Amino acid sequence: MKKLDGKVAIVSGSGRGIGRAIAMKLASEGAKVVVNDLDAAPAEQTVADIRAAGGQAMACAGSVTADGFAEAFVKTAIDGFGGLDIIINNAGYTWDNVIQKMTDEQWHSILDVHLTAPFKILRAAADYFRHQSKLEAEAGREVFRKVVNISSVAGTGGNAGQANYSAGKAGIIGLTKALSKEWGRYKVNVNAVAFGMIRTRLTEAPAGGDASIDVEGRKIKVGVNPDLLAMMERSIPLGRGGTPEEAAGSVYLLCTPESNYISGQTLICGGGLSL
């Protein structure tokens, strides 16, 4: 029997990168997964790959910051798979600048995706969690559910040029701690994972030069200068950046039954480096 057999998970931002690796990992351990991405194509590709590997998944494409998305995301899991046990708030991107050059749009966009969107998703799940917990308690059953919010070492220690991202990732840790206290009575473990340098399209610029991603019509520059990337990796005790699969492993740990008495904590997945 797999660790997550019978569980239903929603994973935001899981069409690519770390989110995709998380969705694949949870599915490989038996969870039924609702995959989300801003664009439908990568979400459907992750769903297809999960199904090809013998798992169960469905897509819920769209922006996590859109009005009504949180409710639709939760409803997709409950209607499509009959419940909701695991929430992974992973979706996000960076839009960097020093503070004197950072626009209001940069500030609010990053706070919206990294902090407000997770808040809305968790709020949308609250009534279901409360209702199920009551039914299970009346039946004399103790059933644990899991929330893993994705933070960053920028949120635990700050990072120059990322006032918006650092604030959002620090805020998600505060939200995690608050919800762990509110939802303990419902047997919901609420934890966070703060990633260090994980090698994804957001960190690895192509050899030909600058790269960008399209976020709702905005071109956002991504990638780190290769020389800077190499210098950053030398500062990591384990000697390199992490893989998306390694990042997913840290999230999976907090979804297993072995984590049932862990709540309100932030696990740093950074190869030994914490800012």
PDB file of C-alpha atoms in Angstrom:
ATOM      1  CA  MET A   1       0.000   0.000   0.000  1.00  0.00           C
ATOM      2  CA  LYS A   2       1.322   3.433  -0.936  1.00  0.00           C
ATOM      3  CA  LYS A   3       1.641   6.175   1.671  1.00  0.00           C
ATOM      4  CA  LEU A   4      -0.976   8.446   0.086  1.00  0.00           C
ATOM      5  CA  ASP A   5      -3.497   5.903  -1.178  1.00  0.00           C
ATOM      6  CA  GLY A   6      -7.014   7.317  -0.965  1.00  0.00           C
ATOM      7  CA  LYS A   7      -5.843  10.917  -0.583  1.00  0.00           C
ATOM      8  CA  VAL A   8      -6.807  13.797  -2.875  1.00  0.00           C
ATOM      9  CA  ALA A   9      -4.329  16.633  -3.458  1.00  0.00           C
ATOM     10  CA  ILE A  10      -4.434  20.005  -5.188  1.00  0.00           C
ATOM     11  CA  VAL A  11      -1.100  21.488  -6.300  1.00  0.00           C
ATOM     12  CA  SER A  12      -0.992  25.030  -7.650  1.00  0.00           C
ATOM     13  CA  GLY A  13       1.555  25.881 -10.332  1.00  0.00           C
ATOM     14  CA  SER A  14       2.140  22.216 -11.134  1.00  0.00           C
ATOM     15  CA  GLY A  15       2.410  22.261 -14.910  1.00  0.00           C
ATOM     16  CA  ARG A  16       6.142  22.909 -14.813  1.00  0.00           C
ATOM     17  CA  GLY A  17       9.222  22.830 -12.599  1.00  0.00           C
ATOM     18  CA  ILE A  18       8.962  22.153  -8.892  1.00  0.00           C
ATOM     19  CA  GLY A  19       5.166  22.052  -8.923  1.00  0.00           C
ATOM     20  CA  ARG A  20       5.149  19.408 -11.623  1.00  0.00           C
ATOM     21  CA  ALA A  21       7.663  17.337  -9.652  1.00  0.00           C
ATOM     22  CA  ILE A  22       5.467  17.647  -6.547  1.00  0.00           C
ATOM     23  CA  ALA A  23       2.367  16.535  -8.448  1.00  0.00           C
ATOM     24  CA  MET A  24       4.229  13.581  -9.963  1.00  0.00           C
ATOM     25  CA  LYS A  25       5.624  12.547  -6.571  1.00  0.00           C
ATOM     26  CA  LEU A  26       2.291  12.706  -4.766  1.00  0.00           C
ATOM     27  CA  ALA A  27       0.627  10.748  -7.568  1.00  0.00           C
ATOM     28  CA  SER A  28       3.381   8.120  -7.513  1.00  0.00           C
ATOM     29  CA  GLU A  29       2.581   7.566  -3.838  1.00  0.00           C
ATOM     30  CA  GLY A  30      -1.122   7.021  -4.533  1.00  0.00           C
ATOM     31  CA  ALA A  31      -2.699  10.478  -4.304  1.00  0.00           C
ATOM     32  CA  LYS A  32      -5.278  11.653  -6.824  1.00  0.00           C
ATOM     33  CA  VAL A  33      -3.993  15.042  -7.968  1.00  0.00           C
ATOM     34  CA  VAL A  34      -5.630  18.173  -9.338  1.00  0.00           C
ATOM     35  CA  VAL A  35      -2.961  19.875 -11.451  1.00  0.00           C
ATOM     36  CA  ASN A  36      -2.977  23.628 -11.967  1.00  0.00           C
ATOM     37  CA  ASP A  37      -1.046  25.923 -14.259  1.00  0.00           C
ATOM     38  CA  LEU A  38      -1.635  29.384 -15.658  1.00  0.00           C
ATOM     39  CA  ASP A  39      -1.689  27.775 -19.123  1.00  0.00           C
ATOM     40  CA  ALA A  40      -3.789  24.750 -20.006  1.00  0.00           C
ATOM     41  CA  ALA A  41      -1.180  22.919 -22.114  1.00  0.00           C
ATOM     42  CA  PRO A  42       1.449  22.257 -19.400  1.00  0.00           C
ATOM     43  CA  ALA A  43      -1.269  21.351 -16.900  1.00  0.00           C
ATOM     44  CA  GLU A  44      -2.734  18.802 -19.307  1.00  0.00           C
ATOM     45  CA  GLN A  45       0.766  17.445 -20.047  1.00  0.00           C
ATOM     46  CA  THR A  46       1.403  16.805 -16.351  1.00  0.00           C
ATOM     47  CA  VAL A  47      -1.999  15.108 -16.088  1.00  0.00           C
ATOM     48  CA  ALA A  48      -1.154  12.923 -19.083  1.00  0.00           C
ATOM     49  CA  ASP A  49       2.226  11.977 -17.591  1.00  0.00           C
ATOM     50  CA  ILE A  50       0.657  11.056 -14.255  1.00  0.00           C
ATOM     51  CA  ARG A  51      -1.924   8.889 -15.993  1.00  0.00           C
ATOM     52  CA  ALA A  52       0.739   7.273 -18.179  1.00  0.00           C
ATOM     53  CA  ALA A  53       2.570   6.279 -14.983  1.00  0.00           C
ATOM     54  CA  GLY A  54      -0.588   4.664 -13.599  1.00  0.00           C
ATOM     55  CA  GLY A  55      -1.809   7.529 -11.419  1.00  0.00           C
ATOM     56  CA  GLN A  56      -4.978   9.601 -11.346  1.00  0.00           C
ATOM     57  CA  ALA A  57      -5.110  13.312 -12.124  1.00  0.00           C
ATOM     58  CA  MET A  58      -7.204  16.065 -13.646  1.00  0.00           C
ATOM     59  CA  ALA A  59      -6.453  19.649 -14.617  1.00  0.00           C
ATOM     60  CA  CYS A  60      -7.747  22.971 -13.315  1.00  0.00           C
ATOM     61  CA  ALA A  61      -5.999  25.580 -15.447  1.00  0.00           C
ATOM     62  CA  GLY A  62      -6.067  29.295 -14.670  1.00  0.00           C
ATOM     63  CA  SER A  63      -4.455  32.058 -12.663  1.00  0.00           C
ATOM     64  CA  VAL A  64      -4.429  31.533  -8.913  1.00  0.00           C
ATOM     65  CA  THR A  65      -4.956  35.291  -8.536  1.00  0.00           C
ATOM     66  CA  ALA A  66      -8.172  35.371 -10.598  1.00  0.00           C
ATOM     67  CA  ASP A  67     -11.487  36.071  -8.904  1.00  0.00           C
ATOM     68  CA  GLY A  68     -13.266  32.812  -8.121  1.00  0.00           C
ATOM     69  CA  PHE A  69     -10.276  30.605  -8.899  1.00  0.00           C
ATOM     70  CA  ALA A  70      -9.756  29.380  -5.308  1.00  0.00           C
ATOM     71  CA  GLU A  71     -13.327  28.130  -5.039  1.00  0.00           C
ATOM     72  CA  ALA A  72     -13.134  26.443  -8.454  1.00  0.00           C
ATOM     73  CA  PHE A  73      -9.840  24.746  -7.548  1.00  0.00           C
ATOM     74  CA  VAL A  74     -11.245  23.263  -4.350  1.00  0.00           C
ATOM     75  CA  LYS A  75     -14.510  22.305  -6.056  1.00  0.00           C
ATOM     76  CA  THR A  76     -12.651  20.465  -8.813  1.00  0.00           C
ATOM     77  CA  ALA A  77     -11.085  18.151  -6.226  1.00  0.00           C
ATOM     78  CA  ILE A  78     -14.273  17.557  -4.252  1.00  0.00           C
ATOM     79  CA  ASP A  79     -16.503  17.042  -7.287  1.00  0.00           C
ATOM     80  CA  GLY A  80     -13.980  15.163  -9.386  1.00  0.00           C
ATOM     81  CA  PHE A  81     -12.296  12.949  -6.798  1.00  0.00           C
ATOM     82  CA  GLY A  82     -14.754  13.003  -3.898  1.00  0.00           C
ATOM     83  CA  GLY A  83     -12.734  14.926  -1.330  1.00  0.00           C
ATOM     84  CA  LEU A  84      -9.706  17.001  -0.432  1.00  0.00           C
ATOM     85  CA  ASP A  85      -6.850  15.944   1.852  1.00  0.00           C
ATOM     86  CA  ILE A  86      -3.717  17.795   0.733  1.00  0.00           C
ATOM     87  CA  ILE A  87      -3.205  21.408  -0.366  1.00  0.00           C
ATOM     88  CA  ILE A  88       0.123  22.497  -1.834  1.00  0.00           C
ATOM     89  CA  ASN A  89       0.400  26.252  -2.418  1.00  0.00           C
ATOM     90  CA  ASN A  90       3.269  26.358  -4.882  1.00  0.00           C
ATOM     91  CA  ALA A  91       2.397  28.740  -7.747  1.00  0.00           C
ATOM     92  CA  GLY A  92       4.588  31.784  -8.125  1.00  0.00           C
ATOM     93  CA  TYR A  93       7.307  33.678  -9.960  1.00  0.00           C
ATOM     94  CA  THR A  94       9.779  36.476  -9.262  1.00  0.00           C
ATOM     95  CA  TRP A  95       9.767  40.038 -10.568  1.00  0.00           C
ATOM     96  CA  ASP A  96      12.875  41.640  -9.103  1.00  0.00           C
ATOM     97  CA  ASN A  97      14.102  45.189  -8.627  1.00  0.00           C
ATOM     98  CA  VAL A  98      15.755  47.334  -5.990  1.00  0.00           C
ATOM     99  CA  ILE A  99      13.180  49.143  -3.908  1.00  0.00           C
ATOM    100  CA  GLN A 100      13.642  52.608  -5.419  1.00  0.00           C
ATOM    101  CA  LYS A 101      12.892  51.170  -8.866  1.00  0.00           C
ATOM    102  CA  MET A 102      10.157  48.736  -7.835  1.00  0.00           C
ATOM    103  CA  THR A 103       6.730  49.732  -9.087  1.00  0.00           C
ATOM    104  CA  ASP A 104       3.428  49.312  -7.259  1.00  0.00           C
ATOM    105  CA  GLU A 105       2.489  46.745  -9.901  1.00  0.00           C
ATOM    106  CA  GLN A 106       5.609  44.684  -9.165  1.00  0.00           C
ATOM    107  CA  TRP A 107       4.934  44.814  -5.440  1.00  0.00           C
ATOM    108  CA  HIS A 108       1.256  43.918  -5.591  1.00  0.00           C
ATOM    109  CA  SER A 109       1.618  41.259  -8.310  1.00  0.00           C
ATOM    110  CA  ILE A 110       4.165  39.288  -6.301  1.00  0.00           C
ATOM    111  CA  LEU A 111       2.272  39.635  -3.009  1.00  0.00           C
ATOM    112  CA  ASP A 112      -0.931  38.566  -4.756  1.00  0.00           C
ATOM    113  CA  VAL A 113       0.502  35.342  -6.163  1.00  0.00           C
ATOM    114  CA  HIS A 114       2.656  34.311  -3.196  1.00  0.00           C
ATOM    115  CA  LEU A 115       0.454  35.331  -0.270  1.00  0.00           C
ATOM    116  CA  THR A 116      -3.073  36.417  -1.196  1.00  0.00           C
ATOM    117  CA  ALA A 117      -3.737  33.507  -3.560  1.00  0.00           C
ATOM    118  CA  PRO A 118      -2.720  30.856  -0.970  1.00  0.00           C
ATOM    119  CA  PHE A 119      -4.894  32.640   1.616  1.00  0.00           C
ATOM    120  CA  LYS A 120      -7.895  32.467  -0.717  1.00  0.00           C
ATOM    121  CA  ILE A 121      -7.331  28.795  -1.547  1.00  0.00           C
ATOM    122  CA  LEU A 122      -7.086  27.908   2.137  1.00  0.00           C
ATOM    123  CA  ARG A 123     -10.161  29.977   2.947  1.00  0.00           C
ATOM    124  CA  ALA A 124     -12.070  28.193   0.179  1.00  0.00           C
ATOM    125  CA  ALA A 125     -11.192  24.814   1.746  1.00  0.00           C
ATOM    126  CA  ALA A 126     -12.058  25.811   5.319  1.00  0.00           C
ATOM    127  CA  ASP A 127     -15.739  24.811   5.350  1.00  0.00           C
ATOM    128  CA  TYR A 128     -15.003  21.406   3.821  1.00  0.00           C
ATOM    129  CA  PHE A 129     -12.218  20.709   6.316  1.00  0.00           C
ATOM    130  CA  ARG A 130     -14.390  21.756   9.262  1.00  0.00           C
ATOM    131  CA  HIS A 131     -17.361  19.691   8.102  1.00  0.00           C
ATOM    132  CA  GLN A 132     -15.336  16.552   7.427  1.00  0.00           C
ATOM    133  CA  SER A 133     -13.518  16.856  10.741  1.00  0.00           C
ATOM    134  CA  LYS A 134     -16.831  17.035  12.597  1.00  0.00           C
ATOM    135  CA  LEU A 135     -18.162  13.943  10.824  1.00  0.00           C
ATOM    136  CA  GLU A 136     -14.964  12.012  11.500  1.00  0.00           C
ATOM    137  CA  ALA A 137     -14.914  12.998  15.170  1.00  0.00           C
ATOM    138  CA  GLU A 138     -18.533  11.884  15.565  1.00  0.00           C
ATOM    139  CA  ALA A 139     -17.565   8.530  14.039  1.00  0.00           C
ATOM    140  CA  GLY A 140     -14.605   8.212  16.424  1.00  0.00           C
ATOM    141  CA  ARG A 141     -12.066   8.521  13.633  1.00  0.00           C
ATOM    142  CA  GLU A 142      -8.893  10.645  13.590  1.00  0.00           C
ATOM    143  CA  VAL A 143      -8.095  11.677  10.016  1.00  0.00           C
ATOM    144  CA  PHE A 144      -5.234  14.050   9.297  1.00  0.00           C
ATOM    145  CA  ARG A 145      -5.141  16.435   6.352  1.00  0.00           C
ATOM    146  CA  LYS A 146      -2.116  18.347   5.104  1.00  0.00           C
ATOM    147  CA  VAL A 147      -1.287  21.855   3.949  1.00  0.00           C
ATOM    148  CA  VAL A 148       2.209  22.633   2.669  1.00  0.00           C
ATOM    149  CA  ASN A 149       2.845  26.249   1.757  1.00  0.00           C
ATOM    150  CA  ILE A 150       5.914  26.977  -0.349  1.00  0.00           C
ATOM    151  CA  SER A 151       8.252  29.650   0.986  1.00  0.00           C
ATOM    152  CA  SER A 152      11.904  30.451   0.285  1.00  0.00           C
ATOM    153  CA  VAL A 153      15.113  31.265   2.080  1.00  0.00           C
ATOM    154  CA  ALA A 154      14.371  34.786   0.785  1.00  0.00           C
ATOM    155  CA  GLY A 155      11.434  34.693   3.183  1.00  0.00           C
ATOM    156  CA  THR A 156      13.452  33.442   6.140  1.00  0.00           C
ATOM    157  CA  GLY A 157      16.478  35.706   5.611  1.00  0.00           C
ATOM    158  CA  GLY A 158      15.626  38.291   2.945  1.00  0.00           C
ATOM    159  CA  ASN A 159      17.324  38.804  -0.390  1.00  0.00           C
ATOM    160  CA  ALA A 160      18.596  42.011  -1.988  1.00  0.00           C
ATOM    161  CA  GLY A 161      16.567  43.065  -5.005  1.00  0.00           C
ATOM    162  CA  GLN A 162      13.597  41.008  -3.879  1.00  0.00           C
ATOM    163  CA  ALA A 163      11.719  43.125  -1.355  1.00  0.00           C
ATOM    164  CA  ASN A 164       8.397  41.991  -2.832  1.00  0.00           C
ATOM    165  CA  TYR A 165       9.265  38.290  -3.052  1.00  0.00           C
ATOM    166  CA  SER A 166      10.950  38.253   0.370  1.00  0.00           C
ATOM    167  CA  ALA A 167       7.911  39.916   1.937  1.00  0.00           C
ATOM    168  CA  GLY A 168       5.517  37.466   0.297  1.00  0.00           C
ATOM    169  CA  LYS A 169       7.560  34.429   1.285  1.00  0.00           C
ATOM    170  CA  ALA A 170       7.919  35.715   4.863  1.00  0.00           C
ATOM    171  CA  GLY A 171       4.194  36.350   4.938  1.00  0.00           C
ATOM    172  CA  ILE A 172       3.361  32.783   3.911  1.00  0.00           C
ATOM    173  CA  ILE A 173       5.321  31.550   6.934  1.00  0.00           C
ATOM    174  CA  GLY A 174       3.185  33.768   9.171  1.00  0.00           C
ATOM    175  CA  LEU A 175       0.026  32.461   7.503  1.00  0.00           C
ATOM    176  CA  THR A 176       1.280  28.910   8.031  1.00  0.00           C
ATOM    177  CA  LYS A 177       1.812  29.463  11.747  1.00  0.00           C
ATOM    178  CA  ALA A 178      -1.591  31.117  12.198  1.00  0.00           C
ATOM    179  CA  LEU A 179      -3.464  28.376  10.340  1.00  0.00           C
ATOM    180  CA  SER A 180      -1.654  25.637  12.257  1.00  0.00           C
ATOM    181  CA  LYS A 181      -3.224  27.084  15.409  1.00  0.00           C
ATOM    182  CA  GLU A 182      -6.676  27.596  13.889  1.00  0.00           C
ATOM    183  CA  TRP A 183      -6.875  24.218  12.180  1.00  0.00           C
ATOM    184  CA  GLY A 184      -5.217  21.955  14.725  1.00  0.00           C
ATOM    185  CA  ARG A 185      -8.667  21.156  16.130  1.00  0.00           C
ATOM    186  CA  TYR A 186      -9.643  19.854  12.688  1.00  0.00           C
ATOM    187  CA  LYS A 187      -6.578  17.568  12.473  1.00  0.00           C
ATOM    188  CA  VAL A 188      -5.000  19.611   9.688  1.00  0.00           C
ATOM    189  CA  ASN A 189      -1.197  19.817   9.726  1.00  0.00           C
ATOM    190  CA  VAL A 190      -0.134  23.165   8.266  1.00  0.00           C
ATOM    191  CA  ASN A 191       3.561  23.499   7.445  1.00  0.00           C
ATOM    192  CA  ALA A 192       5.845  25.326   5.035  1.00  0.00           C
ATOM    193  CA  VAL A 193       8.882  24.374   2.973  1.00  0.00           C
ATOM    194  CA  ALA A 194      11.407  27.143   2.268  1.00  0.00           C
ATOM    195  CA  PHE A 195      13.466  26.349  -0.805  1.00  0.00           C
ATOM    196  CA  GLY A 196      17.019  27.443  -1.363  1.00  0.00           C
ATOM    197  CA  MET A 197      18.432  27.417  -4.870  1.00  0.00           C
ATOM    198  CA  ILE A 198      16.532  24.877  -6.933  1.00  0.00           C
ATOM    199  CA  ARG A 199      17.446  24.581 -10.609  1.00  0.00           C
ATOM    200  CA  THR A 200      14.385  25.467 -12.699  1.00  0.00           C
ATOM    201  CA  ARG A 201      13.621  27.695 -15.688  1.00  0.00           C
ATOM    202  CA  LEU A 202      13.381  30.609 -13.240  1.00  0.00           C
ATOM    203  CA  THR A 203      17.052  30.238 -12.275  1.00  0.00           C
ATOM    204  CA  GLU A 204      18.720  28.858 -15.381  1.00  0.00           C
ATOM    205  CA  ALA A 205      19.149  31.385 -18.194  1.00  0.00           C
ATOM    206  CA  PRO A 206      19.774  29.840 -21.624  1.00  0.00           C
ATOM    207  CA  ALA A 207      23.294  29.930 -23.041  1.00  0.00           C
ATOM    208  CA  GLY A 208      22.184  32.423 -25.677  1.00  0.00           C
ATOM    209  CA  GLY A 209      21.360  35.190 -23.215  1.00  0.00           C
ATOM    210  CA  ASP A 210      18.357  36.579 -21.396  1.00  0.00           C
ATOM    211  CA  ALA A 211      15.108  34.655 -21.025  1.00  0.00           C
ATOM    212  CA  SER A 212      11.635  35.696 -20.039  1.00  0.00           C
ATOM    213  CA  ILE A 213       8.288  34.180 -19.210  1.00  0.00           C
ATOM    214  CA  ASP A 214       4.838  35.484 -20.046  1.00  0.00           C
ATOM    215  CA  VAL A 215       2.628  36.074 -17.012  1.00  0.00           C
ATOM    216  CA  GLU A 216      -0.803  37.265 -18.063  1.00  0.00           C
ATOM    217  CA  GLY A 217       0.620  39.435 -20.836  1.00  0.00           C
ATOM    218  CA  ARG A 218       3.643  40.700 -18.895  1.00  0.00           C
ATOM    219  CA  LYS A 219       7.143  39.670 -19.975  1.00  0.00           C
ATOM    220  CA  ILE A 220       9.080  38.805 -16.818  1.00  0.00           C
ATOM    221  CA  LYS A 221      12.838  38.304 -17.057  1.00  0.00           C
ATOM    222  CA  VAL A 222      14.053  35.034 -15.582  1.00  0.00           C
ATOM    223  CA  GLY A 223      17.356  33.264 -15.185  1.00  0.00           C
ATOM    224  CA  VAL A 224      20.553  33.918 -13.275  1.00  0.00           C
ATOM    225  CA  ASN A 225      23.875  34.834 -14.861  1.00  0.00           C
ATOM    226  CA  PRO A 226      25.846  31.546 -15.216  1.00  0.00           C
ATOM    227  CA  ASP A 227      28.882  32.957 -13.381  1.00  0.00           C
ATOM    228  CA  LEU A 228      26.680  34.180 -10.532  1.00  0.00           C
ATOM    229  CA  LEU A 229      24.890  30.836 -10.495  1.00  0.00           C
ATOM    230  CA  ALA A 230      28.210  29.013 -10.152  1.00  0.00           C
ATOM    231  CA  MET A 231      29.266  31.329  -7.312  1.00  0.00           C
ATOM    232  CA  MET A 232      25.945  30.740  -5.537  1.00  0.00           C
ATOM    233  CA  GLU A 233      26.361  26.993  -5.841  1.00  0.00           C
ATOM    234  CA  ARG A 234      29.833  27.147  -4.282  1.00  0.00           C
ATOM    235  CA  SER A 235      28.263  28.683  -1.169  1.00  0.00           C
ATOM    236  CA  ILE A 236      25.920  25.702  -0.726  1.00  0.00           C
ATOM    237  CA  PRO A 237      27.363  23.114   1.682  1.00  0.00           C
ATOM    238  CA  LEU A 238      26.199  20.249  -0.537  1.00  0.00           C
ATOM    239  CA  GLY A 239      27.989  21.904  -3.460  1.00  0.00           C
ATOM    240  CA  ARG A 240      25.162  22.384  -5.959  1.00  0.00           C
ATOM    241  CA  GLY A 241      21.626  23.570  -6.484  1.00  0.00           C
ATOM    242  CA  GLY A 242      18.786  21.174  -5.852  1.00  0.00           C
ATOM    243  CA  THR A 243      16.672  19.398  -8.443  1.00  0.00           C
ATOM    244  CA  PRO A 244      12.887  19.790  -8.698  1.00  0.00           C
ATOM    245  CA  GLU A 245      12.592  16.158  -7.633  1.00  0.00           C
ATOM    246  CA  GLU A 246      14.607  16.823  -4.467  1.00  0.00           C
ATOM    247  CA  ALA A 247      12.421  19.840  -3.743  1.00  0.00           C
ATOM    248  CA  ALA A 248       9.328  17.681  -4.220  1.00  0.00           C
ATOM    249  CA  GLY A 249      10.707  15.137  -1.770  1.00  0.00           C
ATOM    250  CA  SER A 250      10.768  17.704   1.021  1.00  0.00           C
ATOM    251  CA  VAL A 251       7.116  18.573   0.380  1.00  0.00           C
ATOM    252  CA  TYR A 252       6.157  14.904   0.257  1.00  0.00           C
ATOM    253  CA  LEU A 253       7.695  14.340   3.704  1.00  0.00           C
ATOM    254  CA  LEU A 254       5.147  16.750   5.180  1.00  0.00           C
ATOM    255  CA  CYS A 255       2.268  14.943   3.458  1.00  0.00           C
ATOM    256  CA  THR A 256       2.989  11.500   4.903  1.00  0.00           C
ATOM    257  CA  PRO A 257       1.382   9.937   7.991  1.00  0.00           C
ATOM    258  CA  GLU A 258       4.768  10.204   9.739  1.00  0.00           C
ATOM    259  CA  SER A 259       4.238  13.994   9.871  1.00  0.00           C
ATOM    260  CA  ASN A 260       0.907  13.801  11.711  1.00  0.00           C
ATOM    261  CA  TYR A 261       2.328  15.435  14.851  1.00  0.00           C
ATOM    262  CA  ILE A 262       4.251  18.153  13.009  1.00  0.00           C
ATOM    263  CA  SER A 263       2.491  21.474  12.452  1.00  0.00           C
ATOM    264  CA  GLY A 264       3.339  25.153  12.229  1.00  0.00           C
ATOM    265  CA  GLN A 265       6.903  24.430  11.109  1.00  0.00           C
ATOM    266  CA  THR A 266       9.110  25.663   8.273  1.00  0.00           C
ATOM    267  CA  LEU A 267      11.427  23.090   6.726  1.00  0.00           C
ATOM    268  CA  ILE A 268      14.367  24.572   4.815  1.00  0.00           C
ATOM    269  CA  CYS A 269      15.278  22.587   1.708  1.00  0.00           C
ATOM    270  CA  GLY A 270      18.502  24.292   0.698  1.00  0.00           C
ATOM    271  CA  GLY A 271      21.346  21.819   0.660  1.00  0.00           C
ATOM    272  CA  GLY A 272      22.577  23.143   4.009  1.00  0.00           C
ATOM    273  CA  LEU A 273      22.307  26.813   3.053  1.00  0.00           C
ATOM    274  CA  SER A 274      19.887  29.128   4.844  1.00  0.00           C
ATOM    275  CA  LEU A 275      20.054  32.908   4.485  1.00  0.00           C
TER     276      LEU A 275
END
